[in-house]
Coordinates of C-alpha atoms and ligand atoms in Angstrom, one line a residue:
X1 CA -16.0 -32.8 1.4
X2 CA -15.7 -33.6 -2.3
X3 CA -19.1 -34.5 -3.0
X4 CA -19.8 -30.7 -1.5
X5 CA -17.4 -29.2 -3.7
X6 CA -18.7 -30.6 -6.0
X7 CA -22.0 -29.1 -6.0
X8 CA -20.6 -25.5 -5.1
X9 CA -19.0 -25.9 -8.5
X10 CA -21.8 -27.1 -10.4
X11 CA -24.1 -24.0 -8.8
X12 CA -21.1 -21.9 -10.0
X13 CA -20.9 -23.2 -13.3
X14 CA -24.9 -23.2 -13.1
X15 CA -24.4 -18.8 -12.7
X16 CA -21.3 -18.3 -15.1
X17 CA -18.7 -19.7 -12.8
X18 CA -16.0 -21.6 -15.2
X19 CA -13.0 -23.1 -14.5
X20 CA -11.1 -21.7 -17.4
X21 CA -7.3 -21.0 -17.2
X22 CA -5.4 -18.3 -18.5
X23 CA -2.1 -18.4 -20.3
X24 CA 0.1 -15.3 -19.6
X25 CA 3.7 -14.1 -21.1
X26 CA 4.7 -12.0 -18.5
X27 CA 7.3 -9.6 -18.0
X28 CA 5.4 -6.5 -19.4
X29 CA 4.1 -4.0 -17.4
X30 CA 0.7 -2.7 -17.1
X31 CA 0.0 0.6 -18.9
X32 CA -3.2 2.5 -19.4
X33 CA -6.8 2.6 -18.8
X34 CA -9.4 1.0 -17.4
X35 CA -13.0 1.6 -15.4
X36 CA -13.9 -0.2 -11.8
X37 CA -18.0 0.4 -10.9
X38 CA -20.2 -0.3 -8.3
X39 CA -18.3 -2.4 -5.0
X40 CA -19.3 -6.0 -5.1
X41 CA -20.0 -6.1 -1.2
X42 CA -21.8 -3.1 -1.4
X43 CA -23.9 -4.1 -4.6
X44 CA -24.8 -7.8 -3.7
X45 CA -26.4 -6.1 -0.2
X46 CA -27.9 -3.3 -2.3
X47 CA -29.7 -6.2 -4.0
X48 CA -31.0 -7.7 -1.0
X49 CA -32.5 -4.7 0.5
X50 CA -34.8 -3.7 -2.6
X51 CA -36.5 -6.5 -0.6
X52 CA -37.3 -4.6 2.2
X53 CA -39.2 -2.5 -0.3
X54 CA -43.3 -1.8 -1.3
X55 CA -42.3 -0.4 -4.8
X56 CA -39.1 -1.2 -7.5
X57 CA -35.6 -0.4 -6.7
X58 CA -33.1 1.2 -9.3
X59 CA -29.9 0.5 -8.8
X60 CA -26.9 1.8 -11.2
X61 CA -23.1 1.3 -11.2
X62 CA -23.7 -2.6 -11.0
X63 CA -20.9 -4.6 -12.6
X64 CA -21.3 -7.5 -14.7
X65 CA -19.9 -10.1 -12.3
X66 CA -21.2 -13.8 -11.1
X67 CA -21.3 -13.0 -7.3
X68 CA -24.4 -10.2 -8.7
X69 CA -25.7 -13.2 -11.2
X70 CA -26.1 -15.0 -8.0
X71 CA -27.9 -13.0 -5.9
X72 CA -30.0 -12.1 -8.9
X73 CA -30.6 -15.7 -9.5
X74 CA -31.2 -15.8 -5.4
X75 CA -33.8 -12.9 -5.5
X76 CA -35.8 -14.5 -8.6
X77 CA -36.3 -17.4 -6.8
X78 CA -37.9 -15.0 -4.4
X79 CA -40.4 -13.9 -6.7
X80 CA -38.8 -10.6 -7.2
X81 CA -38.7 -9.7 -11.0
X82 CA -35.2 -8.5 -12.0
X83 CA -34.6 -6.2 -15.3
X84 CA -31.8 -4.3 -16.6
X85 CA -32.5 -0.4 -16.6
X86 CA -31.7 2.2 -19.7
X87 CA -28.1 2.9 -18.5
X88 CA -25.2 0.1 -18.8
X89 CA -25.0 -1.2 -15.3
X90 CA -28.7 -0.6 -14.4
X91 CA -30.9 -2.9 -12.5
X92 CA -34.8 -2.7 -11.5
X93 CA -36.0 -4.8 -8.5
X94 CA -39.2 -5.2 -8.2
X95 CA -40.2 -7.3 -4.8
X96 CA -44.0 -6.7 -5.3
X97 CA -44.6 -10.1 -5.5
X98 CA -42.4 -12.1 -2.8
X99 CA -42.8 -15.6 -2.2
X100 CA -41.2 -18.4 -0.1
X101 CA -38.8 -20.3 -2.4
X102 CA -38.1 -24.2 -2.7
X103 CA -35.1 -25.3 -0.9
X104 CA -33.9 -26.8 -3.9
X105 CA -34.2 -23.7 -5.8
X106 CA -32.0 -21.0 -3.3
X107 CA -29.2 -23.7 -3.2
X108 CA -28.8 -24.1 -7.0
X109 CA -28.0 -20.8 -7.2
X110 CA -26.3 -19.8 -4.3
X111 CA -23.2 -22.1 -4.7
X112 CA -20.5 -21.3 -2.5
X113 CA -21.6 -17.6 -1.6
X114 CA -22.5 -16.3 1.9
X115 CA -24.9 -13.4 1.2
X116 CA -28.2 -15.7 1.6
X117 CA -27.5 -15.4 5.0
X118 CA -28.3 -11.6 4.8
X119 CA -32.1 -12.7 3.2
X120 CA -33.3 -13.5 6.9
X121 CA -34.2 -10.2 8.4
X122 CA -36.1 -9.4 4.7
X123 CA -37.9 -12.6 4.4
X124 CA -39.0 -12.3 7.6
X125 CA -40.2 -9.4 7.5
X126 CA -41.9 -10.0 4.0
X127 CA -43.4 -13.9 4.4
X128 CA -42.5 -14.6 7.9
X129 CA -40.1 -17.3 7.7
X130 CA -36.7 -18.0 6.2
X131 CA -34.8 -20.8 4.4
X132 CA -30.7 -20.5 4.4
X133 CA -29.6 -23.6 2.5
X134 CA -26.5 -25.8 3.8
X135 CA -24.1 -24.3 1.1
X136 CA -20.8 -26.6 1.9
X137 CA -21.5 -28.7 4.6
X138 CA -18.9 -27.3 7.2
X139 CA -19.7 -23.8 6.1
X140 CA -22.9 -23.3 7.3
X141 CA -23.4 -24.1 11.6
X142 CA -23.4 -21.7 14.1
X143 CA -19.1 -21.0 13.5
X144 CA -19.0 -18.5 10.8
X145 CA -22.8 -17.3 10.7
X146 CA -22.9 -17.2 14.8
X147 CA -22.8 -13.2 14.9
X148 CA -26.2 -13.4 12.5
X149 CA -27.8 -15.8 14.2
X150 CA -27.2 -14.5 17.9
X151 CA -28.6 -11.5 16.3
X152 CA -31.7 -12.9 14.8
X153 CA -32.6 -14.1 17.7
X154 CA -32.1 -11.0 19.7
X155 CA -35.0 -9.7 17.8
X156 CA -36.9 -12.5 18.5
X157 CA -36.6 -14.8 15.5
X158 CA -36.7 -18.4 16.2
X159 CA -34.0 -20.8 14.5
X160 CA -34.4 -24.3 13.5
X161 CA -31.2 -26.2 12.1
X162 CA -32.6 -28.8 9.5
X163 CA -30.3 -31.5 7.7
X164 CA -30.7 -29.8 4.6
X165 CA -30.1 -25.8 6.7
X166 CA -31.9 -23.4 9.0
X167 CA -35.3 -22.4 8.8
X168 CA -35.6 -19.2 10.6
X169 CA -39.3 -18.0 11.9
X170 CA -40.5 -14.7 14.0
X171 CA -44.0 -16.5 15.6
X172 CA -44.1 -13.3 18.1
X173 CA -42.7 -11.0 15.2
X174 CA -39.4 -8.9 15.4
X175 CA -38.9 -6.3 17.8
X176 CA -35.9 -3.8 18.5
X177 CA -32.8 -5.3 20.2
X178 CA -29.6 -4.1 22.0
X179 CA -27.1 -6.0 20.5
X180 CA -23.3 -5.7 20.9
X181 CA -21.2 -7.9 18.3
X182 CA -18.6 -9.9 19.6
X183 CA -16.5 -8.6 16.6
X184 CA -16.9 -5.6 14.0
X185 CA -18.0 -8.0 11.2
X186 CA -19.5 -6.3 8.5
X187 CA -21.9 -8.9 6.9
X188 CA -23.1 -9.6 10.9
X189 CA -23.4 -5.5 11.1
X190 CA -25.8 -5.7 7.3
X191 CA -27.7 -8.5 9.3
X192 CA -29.0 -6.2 12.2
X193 CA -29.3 -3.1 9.6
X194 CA -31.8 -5.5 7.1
X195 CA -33.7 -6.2 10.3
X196 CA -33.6 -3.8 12.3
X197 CA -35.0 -1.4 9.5
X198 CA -38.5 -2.7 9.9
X199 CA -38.3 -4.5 13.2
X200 CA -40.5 -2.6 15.8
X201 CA -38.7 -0.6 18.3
X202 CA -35.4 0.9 18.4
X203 CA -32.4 -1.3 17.6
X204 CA -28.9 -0.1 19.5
X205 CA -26.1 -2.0 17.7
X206 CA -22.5 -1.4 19.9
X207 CA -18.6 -3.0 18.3
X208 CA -20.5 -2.4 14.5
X209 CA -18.5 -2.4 11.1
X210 CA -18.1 1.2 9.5
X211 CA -16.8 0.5 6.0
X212 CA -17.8 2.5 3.4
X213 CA -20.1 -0.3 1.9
X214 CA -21.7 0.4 5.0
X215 CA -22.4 3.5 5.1
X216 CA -23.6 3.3 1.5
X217 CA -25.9 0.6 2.6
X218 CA -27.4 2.8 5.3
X219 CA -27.8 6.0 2.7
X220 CA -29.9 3.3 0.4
X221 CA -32.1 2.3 3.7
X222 CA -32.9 5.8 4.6
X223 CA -33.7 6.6 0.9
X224 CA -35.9 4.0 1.5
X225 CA -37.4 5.5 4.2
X226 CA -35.3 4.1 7.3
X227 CA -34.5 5.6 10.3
X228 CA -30.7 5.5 11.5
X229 CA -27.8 7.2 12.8
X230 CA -24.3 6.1 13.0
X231 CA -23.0 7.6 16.5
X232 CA -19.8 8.0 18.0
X233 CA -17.3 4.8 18.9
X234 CA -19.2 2.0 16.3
X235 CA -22.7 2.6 17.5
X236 CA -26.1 2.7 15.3
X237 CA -29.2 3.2 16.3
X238 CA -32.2 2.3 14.0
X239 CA -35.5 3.6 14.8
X240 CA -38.1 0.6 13.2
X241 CA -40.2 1.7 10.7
X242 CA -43.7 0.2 9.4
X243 CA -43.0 0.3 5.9
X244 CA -40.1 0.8 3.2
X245 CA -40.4 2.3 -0.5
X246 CA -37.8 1.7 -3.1
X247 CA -34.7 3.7 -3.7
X248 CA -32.8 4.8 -6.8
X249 CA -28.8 4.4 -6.2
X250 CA -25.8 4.7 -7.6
X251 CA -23.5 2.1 -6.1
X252 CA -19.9 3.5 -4.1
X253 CA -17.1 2.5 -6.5
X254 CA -15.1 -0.8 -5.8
X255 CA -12.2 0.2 -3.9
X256 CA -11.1 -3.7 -3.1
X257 CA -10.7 -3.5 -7.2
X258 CA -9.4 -0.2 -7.5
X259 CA -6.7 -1.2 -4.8
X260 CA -6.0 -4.5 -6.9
X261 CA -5.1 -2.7 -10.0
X262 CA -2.8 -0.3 -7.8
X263 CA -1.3 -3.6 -7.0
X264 CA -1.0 -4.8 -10.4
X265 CA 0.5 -1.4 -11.4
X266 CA 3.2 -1.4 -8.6
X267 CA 4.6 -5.2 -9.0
X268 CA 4.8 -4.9 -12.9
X269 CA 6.4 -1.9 -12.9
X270 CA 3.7 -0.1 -15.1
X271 CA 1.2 3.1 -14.8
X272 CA -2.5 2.5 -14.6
X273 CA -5.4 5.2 -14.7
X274 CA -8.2 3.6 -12.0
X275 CA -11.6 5.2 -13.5
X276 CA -14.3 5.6 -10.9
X277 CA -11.5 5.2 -7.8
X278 CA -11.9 7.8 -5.4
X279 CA -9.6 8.8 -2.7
X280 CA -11.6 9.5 0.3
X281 CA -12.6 5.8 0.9
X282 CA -8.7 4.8 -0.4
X283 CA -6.9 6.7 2.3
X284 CA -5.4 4.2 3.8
X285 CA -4.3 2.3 0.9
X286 CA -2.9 5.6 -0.8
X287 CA -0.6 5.7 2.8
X288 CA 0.8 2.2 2.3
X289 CA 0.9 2.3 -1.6
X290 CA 3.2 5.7 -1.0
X291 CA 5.7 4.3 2.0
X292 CA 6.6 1.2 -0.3
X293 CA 7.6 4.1 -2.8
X294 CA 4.1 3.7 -5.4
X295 CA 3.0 7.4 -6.8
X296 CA -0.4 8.2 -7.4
X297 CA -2.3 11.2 -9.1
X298 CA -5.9 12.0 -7.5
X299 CA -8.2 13.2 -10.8
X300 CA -11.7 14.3 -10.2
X301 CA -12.7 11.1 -12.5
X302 CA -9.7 8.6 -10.9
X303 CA -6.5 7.3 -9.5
X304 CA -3.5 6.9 -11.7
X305 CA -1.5 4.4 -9.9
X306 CA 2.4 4.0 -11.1
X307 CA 5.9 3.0 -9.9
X308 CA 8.2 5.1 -9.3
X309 CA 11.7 3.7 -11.5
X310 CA 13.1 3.0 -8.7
X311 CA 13.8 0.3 -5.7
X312 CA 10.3 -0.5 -4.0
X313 CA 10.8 -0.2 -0.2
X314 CA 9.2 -2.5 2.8
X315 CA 6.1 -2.0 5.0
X316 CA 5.0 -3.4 8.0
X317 CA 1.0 -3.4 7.1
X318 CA -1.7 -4.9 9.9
X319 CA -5.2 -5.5 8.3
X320 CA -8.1 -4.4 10.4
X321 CA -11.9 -3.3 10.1
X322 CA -12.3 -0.3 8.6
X323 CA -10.8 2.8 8.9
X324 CA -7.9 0.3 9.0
X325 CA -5.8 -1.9 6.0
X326 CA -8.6 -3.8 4.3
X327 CA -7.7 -7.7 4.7
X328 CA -8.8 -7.8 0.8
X329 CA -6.2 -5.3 0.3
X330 CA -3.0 -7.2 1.4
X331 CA -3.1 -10.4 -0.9
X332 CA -2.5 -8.4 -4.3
X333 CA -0.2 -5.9 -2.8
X334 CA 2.2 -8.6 -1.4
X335 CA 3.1 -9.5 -5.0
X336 CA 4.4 -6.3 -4.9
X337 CA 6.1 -6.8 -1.9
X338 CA 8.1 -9.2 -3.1
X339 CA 9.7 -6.5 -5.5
X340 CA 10.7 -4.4 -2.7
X341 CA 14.4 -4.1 -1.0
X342 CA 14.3 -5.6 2.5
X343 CA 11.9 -7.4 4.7
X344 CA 8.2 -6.9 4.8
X345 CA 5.3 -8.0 7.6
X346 CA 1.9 -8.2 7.2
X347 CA 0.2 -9.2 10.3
X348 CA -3.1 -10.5 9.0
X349 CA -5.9 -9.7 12.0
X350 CA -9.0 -10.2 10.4
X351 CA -9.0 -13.9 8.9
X352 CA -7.2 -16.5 10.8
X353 CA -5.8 -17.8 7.2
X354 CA -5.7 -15.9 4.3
X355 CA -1.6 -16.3 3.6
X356 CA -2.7 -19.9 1.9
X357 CA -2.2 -17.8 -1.4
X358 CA 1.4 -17.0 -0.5
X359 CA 2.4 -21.1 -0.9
X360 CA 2.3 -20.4 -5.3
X361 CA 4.0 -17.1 -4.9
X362 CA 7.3 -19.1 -3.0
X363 CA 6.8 -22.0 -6.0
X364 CA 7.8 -18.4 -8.0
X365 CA 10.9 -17.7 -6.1
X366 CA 9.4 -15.6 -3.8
X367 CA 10.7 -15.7 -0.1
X368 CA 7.3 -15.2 1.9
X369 CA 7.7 -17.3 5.5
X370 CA 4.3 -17.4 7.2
X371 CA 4.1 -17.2 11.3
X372 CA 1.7 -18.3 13.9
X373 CA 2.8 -15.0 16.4
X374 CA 1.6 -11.6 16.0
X375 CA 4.2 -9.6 13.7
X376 CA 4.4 -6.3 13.7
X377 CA 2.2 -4.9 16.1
X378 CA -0.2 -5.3 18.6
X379 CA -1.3 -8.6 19.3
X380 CA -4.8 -9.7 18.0
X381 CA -7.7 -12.4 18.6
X382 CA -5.3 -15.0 16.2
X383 CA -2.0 -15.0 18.3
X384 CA -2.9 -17.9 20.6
X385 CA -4.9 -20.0 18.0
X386 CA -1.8 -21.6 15.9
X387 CA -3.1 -19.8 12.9
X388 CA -0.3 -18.7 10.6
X389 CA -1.2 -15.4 10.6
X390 CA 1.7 -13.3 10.3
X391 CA 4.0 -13.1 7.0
X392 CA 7.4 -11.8 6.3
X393 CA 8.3 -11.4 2.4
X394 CA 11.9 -10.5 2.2
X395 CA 12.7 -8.8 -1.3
X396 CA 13.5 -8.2 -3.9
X397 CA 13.3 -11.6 -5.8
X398 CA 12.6 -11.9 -9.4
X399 CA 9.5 -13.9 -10.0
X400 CA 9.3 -17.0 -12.4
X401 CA 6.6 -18.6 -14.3
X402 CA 4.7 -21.2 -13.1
X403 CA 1.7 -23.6 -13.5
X404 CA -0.9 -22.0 -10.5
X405 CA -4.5 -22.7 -9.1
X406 CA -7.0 -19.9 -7.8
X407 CA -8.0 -20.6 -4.2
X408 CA -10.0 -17.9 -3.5
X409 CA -10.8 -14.4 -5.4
X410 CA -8.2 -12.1 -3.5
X411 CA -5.7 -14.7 -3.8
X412 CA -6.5 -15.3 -7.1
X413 CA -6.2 -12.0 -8.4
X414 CA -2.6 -11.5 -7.0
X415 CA -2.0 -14.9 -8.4
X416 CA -2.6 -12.9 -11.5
X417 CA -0.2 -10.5 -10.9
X418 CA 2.4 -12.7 -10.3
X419 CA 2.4 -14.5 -13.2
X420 CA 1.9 -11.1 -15.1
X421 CA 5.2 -9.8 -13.2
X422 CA 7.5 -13.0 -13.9
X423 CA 8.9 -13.4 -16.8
X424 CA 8.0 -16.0 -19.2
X425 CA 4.8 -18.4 -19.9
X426 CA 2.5 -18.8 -16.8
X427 CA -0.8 -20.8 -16.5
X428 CA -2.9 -19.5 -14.0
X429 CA -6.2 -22.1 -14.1
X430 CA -9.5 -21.7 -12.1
X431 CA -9.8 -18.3 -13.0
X432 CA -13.7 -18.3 -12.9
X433 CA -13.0 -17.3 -9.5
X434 CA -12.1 -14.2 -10.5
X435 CA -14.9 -13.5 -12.1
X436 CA -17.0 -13.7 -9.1
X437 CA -15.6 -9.7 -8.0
X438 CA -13.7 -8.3 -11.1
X439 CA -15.3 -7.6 -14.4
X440 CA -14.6 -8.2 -17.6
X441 CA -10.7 -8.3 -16.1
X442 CA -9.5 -10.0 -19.1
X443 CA -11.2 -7.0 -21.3
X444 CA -9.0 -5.0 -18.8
X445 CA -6.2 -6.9 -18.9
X446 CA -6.0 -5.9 -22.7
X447 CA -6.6 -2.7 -22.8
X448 CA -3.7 -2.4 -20.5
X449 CA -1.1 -4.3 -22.8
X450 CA -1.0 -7.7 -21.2
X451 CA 0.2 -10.8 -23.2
X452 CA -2.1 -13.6 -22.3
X453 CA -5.2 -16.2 -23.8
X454 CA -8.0 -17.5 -21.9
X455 CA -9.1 -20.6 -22.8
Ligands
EPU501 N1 -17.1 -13.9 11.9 C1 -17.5 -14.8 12.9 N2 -18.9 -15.0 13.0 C2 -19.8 -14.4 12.2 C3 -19.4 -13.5 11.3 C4 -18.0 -13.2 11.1 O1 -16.7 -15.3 13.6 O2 -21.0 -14.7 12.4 C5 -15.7 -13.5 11.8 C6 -15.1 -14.0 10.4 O3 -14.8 -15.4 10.5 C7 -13.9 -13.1 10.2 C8 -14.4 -11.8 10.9 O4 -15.5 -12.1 11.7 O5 -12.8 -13.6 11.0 C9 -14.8 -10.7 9.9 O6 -15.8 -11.3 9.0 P1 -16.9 -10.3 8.4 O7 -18.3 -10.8 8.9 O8 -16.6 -8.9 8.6 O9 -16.8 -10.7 6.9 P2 -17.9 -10.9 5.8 O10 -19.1 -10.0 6.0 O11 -18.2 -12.4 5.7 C10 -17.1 -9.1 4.1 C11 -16.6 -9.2 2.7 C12 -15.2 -9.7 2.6 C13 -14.3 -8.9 3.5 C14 -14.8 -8.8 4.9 C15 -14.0 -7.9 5.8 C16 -18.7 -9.4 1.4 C17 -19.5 -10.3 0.6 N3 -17.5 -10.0 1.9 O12 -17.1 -10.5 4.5 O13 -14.8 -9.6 1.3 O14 -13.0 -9.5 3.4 O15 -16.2 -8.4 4.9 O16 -14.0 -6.6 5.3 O17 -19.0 -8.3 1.7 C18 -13.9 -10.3 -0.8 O18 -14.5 -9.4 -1.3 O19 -13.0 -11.0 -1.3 C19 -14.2 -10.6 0.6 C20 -13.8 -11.8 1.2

């Protein structure tokens, strides 16, 4: 395993990833300002499906962050030629010249992310044959990829596992499939829209993933000339078509970021303007953000998110697929959580273990227990696995500062606000990690008042 980390850092480092820390006094709430743009998990699919194209793609609203460095990096190896545009945030894809890639070249740049798996249905449709690297050993296999792969081969693709990946061919071509997913897993439901787009035949996808990034992603392929139709109870249907222009798009805002500055906001006891948030895709965020006693000010440019100067009270939250609790949503607002009177649950139903985070915020005097049963609600797909899936924070409990590691972006970030809630000196290290979804956050975390160097 270390050897593989080991090369998932050096791709990182290899696309801007550092391993920087940052020193924070904390104690001061958050006050002002700042901007969020295009969604990363819209934007990063965006990028991929300007290969489905005949002619350039324009896509604006595109934040400076490494997870987009990546797939740039991913798409030039590709042979598409990548330029900024006039506008900050502007970027021109141009797939007119696609070729098949060296092995050696997708996985230096693809480090530890998962979006080369969405390059299948495109390549295949483009060169006839795919390449999806091994990216971490015990990453890659048919456990967290199965969805895609099932998929692919519903429309006919064949796939070979190598030592070194899977090579994925269509010998008879890719035709129109009925597919069900097993789960509503978004990157499986971006999977069967890439390919589907251009496979020939009509594609009928049942149990599919409705987020917003979505639904962006399906107003870009019909732009670019698809056919599809989101029906009733999770269903699309995608009518194949023989050829694809390019689009010009302005990306949906990042509400995962949007709702991680709410966060911030709420557990430092400050105010923060969220530029570019928009309510209609934060609904159900603005719901839990208000029962645990946040306000918030819809503008026609924003969301000012700010506490209310008095005790913070608890929530029983349940993550689920959209129009449900986004799972990316719970990690920075449980810092919160631990500000507010009484005992909180968050029953965690889309990822078997994503409370990991939780361990640093208990070495802060928080009092977060973590629970294999379903808490809180109905049961889900987790309760009979021995996954500590359920968490109760009881609150409130002053936070102190403390020496802390980034294990994953989410969890980083509300790493962050922890150490920018507790009082005193706090070392938060690994923060590259951050950098994959949230840009310029130091820039942001200036411009609203926070104490803190980054080394
Ligand atoms: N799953 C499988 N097999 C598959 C695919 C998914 O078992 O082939 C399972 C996963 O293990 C998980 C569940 O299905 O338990 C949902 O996974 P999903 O496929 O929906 O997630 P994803 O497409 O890999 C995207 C976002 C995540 C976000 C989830 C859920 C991107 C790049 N990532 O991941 O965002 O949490 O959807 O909304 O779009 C983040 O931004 O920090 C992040 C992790």
């Amino acid at each position: 395993m270390n050897s593989l980390v080991t090369d998932a850092q050096k791709a990182g480092e290899r696309v801007g990833l550092t391993f920087d820390r940052i020193t924070i006094e904390g104690g001061v709430p958050l006050r002002g300002r700042i901007e969020v743009r295009g969604a990363k998990n819209l934007v990063t699919k965006a990028m991929v499906a300007s290969l489905l194209g005949e002619t350039s793609s324009l896509l604006r609203g595109v934040p400076d962050i490494s997870d987009v460095r990546v797939v740039r990096g991913l798409l030039e190896v590709h042979g598409v030629k990548v330029t900024e545009g006039t506008e900050p945030g502007d970027l021109i894809l141009d797939p007119s010249n696609v070729v098949t890639a060296h092995m050696a070249d997708i996985d230096a740049h693809a480090g530890s992310s998962r979006i080369p798996i969405l390059f299948c249905g495109p390549l295949l449709h483009q060169l006839g044959e795919a390449f999806i690297p091994d990216l971490g050993g015990c990453r890659i296999g048919d456990r967290p990829i199965d969805f895609h792969l099932d998929a692919l081969r519903q429309f006919g693709a064949v796939v070979d596992k190598l030592p070194s990946g899977i090579r994925i061919t269509a010998p008879n071509g890719l035709h129109g499939a009925n597919i069900e997913l097993p789960y509503p897993s978004v990157g499986a439901t971006e999977q069967v829209l890439l390919t589907a787009t251009r496979a020939e035949g009509i594609t009928e996808l049942r149990n599919a993933a409705i987020e917003p990034e979505i639904m962006d992603l399906i107003a870009i392929l019909q732009k670019m000339g698809a056919i599809i139709s989101v029906e009733p109870n999770r269903v699309i249907l995608i009518e194949g078509v023989e050829k694809l222009e390019g689009y010009t798009h302005r990306a949906i805002f990042d509400r995962n970021e949007a709702a991680s500055w709410a966060s911030a906001a709420l557990a430092t006891g400050g105010d923060v303007f969220v530029g570019g948030a928009k309510q209609e895709h934060m609904m159900t965020f603005l719901n839990i953000f208000r029962k645990v006693g946040g306000k918030f000010d819809i503008y026609e440019d924003g969301i000012r998110f700010y506490h209310p100067g008095c005790a913070l009270k608890p929530v029983v939250i349940e993550t689920d697929v959209h129009p449900g609790f986004m799972t990316d949503w719970q990690q920075p607002l449980v810092v919160a959580l631990t500000q507010a009177t009484g005992l909180s649950i968050v029953h965690e139903t889309v990822y078997e273990n994503r409370f990991g985070f939780t361990d640093a915020l208990v070495g802060m005097g928080a009092n977060i227990q973590v629970y294999k049963e379903c808490l809180g609600g109905r049961p889900c797909r987790f309760g009979q696995r021995n996954f500590l899936h359920s968490a109760v924070i009881s609150g409130p409990t002053p936070l102190e500062a403390a020496e802390i590691e980034v294990p994953d972006l989410r969890g980083g970030f509300s790493h962050l606000i922890a150490a920018l809630a507790a009082k005193g000196t706090s070392t938060v290290r690994g923060i590259g990690l951050i950098d994959r979804g949230y840009e310029h956050f130091t820039d942001k975390l200036t411009a609203l008042g926070a104490e803190f160097s980054r080394d």
